[in-house]
Every structure is written in structure tokens, then in C-alpha cells.
CSV table of C-alpha atoms and ligand atoms in Angstrom, one decimal:
chain,number,residue,atom,x,y,z
V,1,MET,CA,12.5,-33.5,1.6
V,2,GLU,CA,12.4,-29.6,1.0
V,3,ASP,CA,13.2,-30.3,-2.7
V,4,ASN,CA,10.3,-32.7,-3.0
V,5,ARG,CA,8.0,-30.2,-1.5
V,6,THR,CA,9.3,-27.4,-3.8
V,7,ASN,CA,8.7,-29.7,-6.7
V,8,LYS,CA,5.3,-30.8,-5.6
V,9,TYR,CA,4.2,-27.0,-5.3
V,10,LYS,CA,5.7,-26.2,-8.7
V,11,ILE,CA,3.6,-28.7,-10.3
V,12,LYS,CA,0.5,-27.6,-8.6
V,13,ARG,CA,1.3,-24.0,-9.6
V,14,LYS,CA,1.8,-24.9,-13.2
V,15,ASN,CA,-1.7,-26.6,-13.1
V,16,LEU,CA,-3.3,-23.6,-11.5
V,17,ILE,CA,-1.8,-21.3,-14.2
V,18,LYS,CA,-2.9,-23.7,-16.9
V,19,HIS,CA,-6.5,-23.5,-15.6
V,20,LEU,CA,-6.4,-19.6,-15.2
V,21,ILE,CA,-5.2,-19.6,-19.0
V,22,SER,CA,-7.8,-22.0,-20.1
V,23,SER,CA,-10.5,-20.1,-18.2
V,24,GLY,CA,-9.6,-16.8,-20.1
V,25,TYR,CA,-8.2,-15.1,-17.0
V,26,LEU,CA,-4.5,-15.0,-18.1
V,27,SER,CA,-3.1,-14.3,-21.5
V,28,LYS,CA,-0.2,-11.9,-21.1
V,29,PRO,CA,3.2,-13.7,-21.1
V,30,GLU,CA,4.7,-11.4,-18.5
V,31,VAL,CA,1.9,-12.0,-16.0
V,32,ILE,CA,1.9,-15.7,-16.8
V,33,ASP,CA,5.5,-15.8,-16.1
V,34,ALA,CA,5.1,-13.8,-12.9
V,35,MET,CA,2.4,-16.0,-11.6
V,36,LEU,CA,4.5,-19.1,-12.4
V,37,SER,CA,7.4,-17.6,-10.5
V,38,VAL,CA,5.8,-16.3,-7.3
V,39,GLU,CA,5.3,-19.2,-4.6
V,40,ARG,CA,1.8,-18.5,-3.3
V,41,HIS,CA,2.4,-21.1,-0.5
V,42,LYS,CA,5.0,-18.8,1.0
V,43,PHE,CA,2.5,-16.2,1.5
V,44,LEU,CA,0.0,-18.1,3.6
V,45,PRO,CA,-0.3,-19.0,7.3
V,46,GLU,CA,0.9,-22.6,8.0
V,47,ASN,CA,-2.7,-24.1,8.2
V,48,TYR,CA,-3.6,-23.0,4.7
V,49,ILE,CA,-0.4,-23.9,2.9
V,50,SER,CA,-1.8,-27.0,1.4
V,51,GLU,CA,-4.6,-25.1,-0.3
V,52,ALA,CA,-2.2,-22.4,-1.8
V,53,TYR,CA,-2.9,-23.6,-5.5
V,54,SER,CA,-6.7,-23.8,-5.4
V,55,ASP,CA,-8.3,-20.9,-7.1
V,56,ARG,CA,-9.8,-19.2,-4.1
V,57,PRO,CA,-9.3,-16.6,-1.6
V,58,LEU,CA,-7.9,-17.8,1.9
V,59,PRO,CA,-7.9,-16.3,5.2
V,60,VAL,CA,-4.6,-14.6,6.4
V,61,MET,CA,-5.4,-13.0,9.6
V,62,LYS,CA,-7.8,-10.5,11.4
V,63,GLY,CA,-10.6,-11.4,9.0
V,64,GLN,CA,-8.5,-10.4,5.9
V,65,THR,CA,-7.8,-12.6,2.9
V,66,ILE,CA,-5.2,-13.3,0.2
V,67,SER,CA,-7.1,-12.8,-3.1
V,68,ALA,CA,-8.2,-15.7,-5.2
V,69,PRO,CA,-5.4,-16.2,-8.0
V,70,HIS,CA,-8.0,-15.5,-10.9
V,71,ILE,CA,-8.6,-11.9,-9.5
V,72,VAL,CA,-4.9,-11.4,-9.1
V,73,ALA,CA,-4.5,-12.5,-12.8
V,74,ILE,CA,-7.3,-10.1,-13.9
V,75,MET,CA,-6.1,-7.1,-12.1
V,76,SER,CA,-2.5,-7.8,-12.9
V,77,GLU,CA,-3.4,-7.9,-16.7
V,78,LEU,CA,-5.6,-4.8,-16.5
V,79,LEU,CA,-2.8,-2.8,-14.8
V,80,ASP,CA,-0.5,-3.2,-17.7
V,81,VAL,CA,2.7,-3.0,-15.7
V,82,LYS,CA,5.9,-2.0,-17.6
V,83,LEU,CA,9.5,-2.8,-16.9
V,84,ASN,CA,10.6,-0.2,-14.2
V,85,SER,CA,7.2,0.9,-13.4
V,86,LYS,CA,6.7,2.6,-10.0
V,87,ILE,CA,3.6,1.1,-8.4
V,88,LEU,CA,1.4,1.8,-5.3
V,89,GLU,CA,-0.7,-0.9,-3.9
V,90,ILE,CA,-3.3,-0.3,-1.3
V,91,GLY,CA,-4.0,-3.5,0.7
V,92,ALA,CA,-0.8,-5.4,1.2
V,93,GLY,CA,-2.4,-8.3,2.9
V,94,SER,CA,-0.1,-11.2,2.6
V,95,GLY,CA,2.3,-9.4,0.0
V,96,TYR,CA,1.4,-11.9,-2.7
V,97,GLN,CA,-0.1,-9.4,-5.2
V,98,ALA,CA,2.9,-7.1,-4.6
V,99,ALA,CA,5.2,-10.0,-5.4
V,100,VAL,CA,3.5,-10.7,-8.7
V,101,LEU,CA,3.8,-7.0,-9.6
V,102,ALA,CA,7.5,-7.0,-8.7
V,103,GLU,CA,8.1,-9.9,-10.9
V,104,ILE,CA,6.7,-8.0,-13.9
V,105,ALA,CA,8.2,-4.6,-13.1
V,106,LYS,CA,11.5,-6.2,-12.5
V,107,THR,CA,13.7,-3.1,-11.7
V,108,GLY,CA,10.7,-1.0,-10.8
V,109,GLU,CA,9.6,-0.1,-7.2
V,110,ILE,CA,6.5,-1.3,-5.5
V,111,TYR,CA,5.0,0.5,-2.4
V,112,THR,CA,2.4,-1.5,-0.7
V,113,ILE,CA,0.3,0.0,2.2
V,114,GLU,CA,-1.5,-2.1,4.9
V,115,ARG,CA,-3.8,-0.6,7.5
V,116,ILE,CA,-3.5,-3.6,9.9
V,117,LYS,CA,-0.1,-3.4,11.5
V,118,ASN,CA,0.4,-7.2,12.2
V,119,LEU,CA,-0.6,-7.8,8.7
V,120,ALA,CA,1.9,-5.3,7.3
V,121,GLU,CA,4.6,-7.2,9.3
V,122,PHE,CA,3.3,-10.5,7.9
V,123,ALA,CA,3.6,-9.2,4.4
V,124,GLU,CA,7.0,-7.8,4.9
V,125,ARG,CA,8.3,-11.2,6.4
V,126,ASN,CA,6.9,-13.0,3.5
V,127,LEU,CA,8.4,-10.7,0.9
V,128,LYS,CA,11.8,-10.7,2.6
V,129,LYS,CA,11.7,-14.5,2.7
V,130,CYS,CA,11.2,-14.6,-1.0
V,131,ARG,CA,13.9,-11.9,-1.6
V,132,TYR,CA,11.6,-9.1,-3.1
V,133,GLU,CA,14.0,-6.3,-2.2
V,134,ASN,CA,12.1,-3.7,-4.4
V,135,VAL,CA,8.9,-4.1,-2.5
V,136,PHE,CA,8.3,-1.5,0.5
V,137,VAL,CA,5.5,-2.2,3.0
V,138,ILE,CA,4.1,0.6,4.8
V,139,ALA,CA,1.6,0.5,7.7
V,140,GLY,CA,-1.0,3.0,7.5
V,141,ASP,CA,-4.2,4.3,5.8
V,142,GLY,CA,-4.0,3.7,2.0
V,143,THR,CA,-7.1,5.8,1.2
V,144,LEU,CA,-4.6,8.8,1.6
V,145,GLY,CA,-2.1,7.3,-0.9
V,146,TYR,CA,1.5,7.6,-0.1
V,147,GLU,CA,2.6,11.2,-1.1
V,148,GLU,CA,6.2,10.6,-0.2
V,149,LYS,CA,6.9,8.6,-3.4
V,150,ALA,CA,4.2,10.0,-5.7
V,151,PRO,CA,3.5,10.1,-8.6
V,152,TYR,CA,2.9,6.5,-9.5
V,153,ASP,CA,2.8,4.9,-12.9
V,154,ARG,CA,0.4,2.4,-11.7
V,155,ILE,CA,-2.0,2.3,-8.6
V,156,ILE,CA,-3.8,-0.9,-7.6
V,157,VAL,CA,-6.4,-1.1,-4.8
V,158,THR,CA,-7.2,-4.6,-3.5
V,159,ALA,CA,-10.0,-3.8,-1.2
V,160,GLY,CA,-13.6,-2.7,-2.0
V,161,ALA,CA,-13.9,1.2,-2.0
V,162,PRO,CA,-17.2,3.1,-1.6
V,163,GLY,CA,-15.8,5.6,-4.3
V,164,ILE,CA,-12.6,6.5,-5.9
V,165,PRO,CA,-10.4,8.3,-3.2
V,166,ARG,CA,-9.3,11.7,-4.8
V,167,ALA,CA,-5.8,11.5,-3.2
V,168,LEU,CA,-5.1,8.3,-5.5
V,169,VAL,CA,-6.2,10.0,-8.6
V,170,GLU,CA,-4.1,12.9,-7.8
V,171,GLN,CA,-1.0,10.7,-7.0
V,172,LEU,CA,-1.3,9.0,-10.4
V,173,SER,CA,1.2,10.1,-13.0
V,174,ASP,CA,0.4,11.4,-16.5
V,175,LYS,CA,-0.4,8.3,-18.6
V,176,GLY,CA,-0.9,6.5,-15.4
V,177,LYS,CA,-3.3,3.7,-14.8
V,178,MET,CA,-5.2,2.7,-11.7
V,179,VAL,CA,-7.4,-0.5,-11.0
V,180,ILE,CA,-9.9,-0.2,-8.2
V,181,PRO,CA,-12.9,-2.2,-6.9
V,182,ALA,CA,-15.6,0.4,-6.1
V,183,GLY,CA,-19.2,0.2,-5.4
V,184,ARG,CA,-21.1,-1.4,-2.5
V,185,ARG,CA,-19.8,-2.8,0.6
V,186,PHE,CA,-20.4,-6.5,-0.4
V,187,TYR,CA,-20.2,-6.2,-4.2
V,188,GLN,CA,-18.1,-4.0,-6.4
V,189,ASN,CA,-17.1,-3.2,-10.0
V,190,LEU,CA,-13.6,-3.3,-11.1
V,191,ILE,CA,-12.9,0.2,-12.4
V,192,MET,CA,-9.9,1.0,-14.6
V,193,ILE,CA,-8.9,4.5,-14.4
V,194,GLU,CA,-6.5,6.3,-16.9
V,195,LYS,CA,-5.0,9.8,-16.7
V,196,ASN,CA,-4.0,11.6,-19.9
V,197,GLU,CA,-2.8,15.0,-19.8
V,198,GLY,CA,-5.0,15.8,-16.7
V,199,ARG,CA,-8.1,14.1,-18.3
V,200,ILE,CA,-9.4,11.2,-16.4
V,201,THR,CA,-11.3,8.2,-18.2
V,202,LYS,CA,-13.1,5.4,-16.4
V,203,LYS,CA,-14.1,2.0,-17.5
V,204,ASN,CA,-16.1,-0.7,-15.8
V,205,CYS,CA,-14.4,-4.0,-16.1
V,206,GLY,CA,-16.9,-6.3,-14.4
V,207,GLY,CA,-18.1,-7.3,-11.0
V,208,CYS,CA,-15.9,-8.5,-8.1
V,209,VAL,CA,-16.2,-9.1,-4.3
V,210,PHE,CA,-13.4,-7.6,-1.9
V,211,VAL,CA,-13.2,-6.9,1.8
V,212,PRO,CA,-13.8,-3.3,2.5
V,213,LEU,CA,-11.3,-0.5,2.1
V,214,ILE,CA,-11.4,1.2,5.5
V,215,GLY,CA,-10.0,4.5,6.2
V,216,LYS,CA,-10.5,8.2,5.9
V,217,ASN,CA,-11.6,8.2,2.3
V,218,GLY,CA,-13.1,4.7,2.6
V,219,TYR,CA,-15.6,3.0,4.9
V,220,PRO,CA,-15.6,4.0,8.6
V,221,ASP,CA,-13.8,1.6,11.0
R,1,SAM,N1,-3.3,-7.8,-2.0
R,1,SAM,C1,-3.5,-8.7,-0.9
R,1,SAM,C2,-2.6,-10.0,-1.1
R,1,SAM,O1,-2.0,-10.2,-2.1
R,1,SAM,O2,-2.7,-10.8,-0.2
R,1,SAM,C3,-4.8,-9.1,-0.5
R,1,SAM,C4,-5.6,-7.8,0.0
R,1,SAM,S1,-7.0,-8.1,1.1
R,1,SAM,C5,-8.2,-8.7,-0.1
R,1,SAM,C6,-7.4,-6.5,1.3
R,1,SAM,C7,-6.5,-5.8,2.3
R,1,SAM,O3,-6.7,-4.4,2.3
R,1,SAM,C8,-6.6,-6.3,3.8
R,1,SAM,O4,-5.3,-6.8,4.3
R,1,SAM,C9,-7.0,-5.1,4.5
R,1,SAM,O5,-6.5,-5.0,5.8
R,1,SAM,C10,-6.5,-4.0,3.7
R,1,SAM,N2,-7.0,-2.7,3.9
R,1,SAM,C11,-8.4,-2.2,4.0
R,1,SAM,N3,-8.5,-0.8,4.0
R,1,SAM,C12,-7.2,-0.4,3.9
R,1,SAM,C13,-6.5,0.9,4.0
R,1,SAM,N4,-7.4,2.0,4.0
R,1,SAM,N5,-5.3,1.0,3.8
R,1,SAM,C14,-4.5,0.0,3.5
R,1,SAM,N6,-5.0,-1.3,3.6
R,1,SAM,C15,-6.3,-1.4,3.8
């Protein structure tokens, strides 16, 4: 029974990845492999499991969402994760994006912050269930970053920010890269930031829509 279900989801996952490739969202082999490996249905509440392999965001809890697979693909490709990268994610949500990054970074470490405590616990349970032992979930305000483990090779923000939190830029290592949706509350641009010998460059990689980043250096609660 379990095997049948696992196989059914595997086929659906393959079809979703094929769709993301043919739509131009996915091309890097390491991101394709990661998204083929991570079982998105294990990061969803029971009542949404059957929709796990549709390309859309889905509710998790408290008005928050697991991002649509195509945006996970776009951001994971832009982030350009290397083997052994140390990564900070702001907005753990379900833990799915962190799992995809963990698959790419392999021996790296992923720190993922979530401001809603119940959701941080949900992400932690999902990641444990799938045996991602190099992903650490922290409950707190990610707009402050996570100084304890800084600097980070890569930083990814998965909630829409009103601007780019200075703490995150400061916690990015030299040659580090950050991807962050920034702009208005209901519409943002995906901004790619690179740090090179103290110099910061920014590139607009296109429009997107995320739930708001709420915190000291984000929107007020
Ligand atoms: N990456 C998630 C996943 O794979 O399921 C999806 C993230 S969801 C679109 C955005 C998340 O950011 C929500 O869970 C929200 O509670 C969280 N969030 C918003 N502001 C935050 C903050 N200041 N610090 C940490 N998490 C925050």
C-alpha cells in the first residue's frame, strides 16, 4: 500500500519536473535532481497532500503557504548553491525549500528561520521525517538574520520584503549571493544580490508575489 502511494507520487513528481523544465524554469542538473528527490507531499498538511504535485502554492497554516514549485525552481537556480555551502533561509514555512537546498549543498549546513512558532515546529517535523539532518530550524525574526552562524555563502528570503534588510547583507560572506523578493506588499521583484570584496551589486530578476516578511526590518505585525 505504502509502496503504491510512494510510486504514484514519484510519477507525479517526475511529471511536474518535466513540466518545469519544458516551461523554462529548471535547467541546472543539480536543482533538477534535488527537486526530483524531495517528496513535496511530505511537507503538506494531510488535506492538501493530493495536490502536492500541482505547480501552485498551497496553504500550510496560519495564513502561510508552501511556495509554488516553479518559484522554488527559479530561486534555487538563481542562488547557485555549491557543495558544502552554508545557507541561511528566512521563512522556513513547511521546510520544503530548505530540503531542496540541502539536497544541492549535500554536506553543507542550512539554517532556516520562521517567525511563527507552530510553523517552525511543523517544518522541523517534516525535515526530521525526511531525514534532513543538516537543516536547522530556528523560531524567530529572520529580518535580523542569524548572527550566531554568520557569515553565510548564500541567503534566501522566501517572504516579500519592503526593502533589503541591512543585517542580511552584513551576514553575507565575501563572494556570497542572496535572493530576496523586495518591493510592495502584494507584488515584489526577485532581487539577486552579490557581495564582492565589500562591493554590493543588485540585479532585478523579475516579478513575483510572496506573503509579507514581517519583523523588525520588514513589515509591522
Ligand atoms: N520556504 C517556505 C517553504 O518552503 O514552505 C515557504 C515560505 S512562505 C511563502 C513565507 C514564510 O515566511 C511564512 O511561513 C512566514 O511566516 C515567514 N516569515 C514572514 N516573516 C518572517 C520573518 N521576519 N522571519 C522568519 N519568517 C518569516
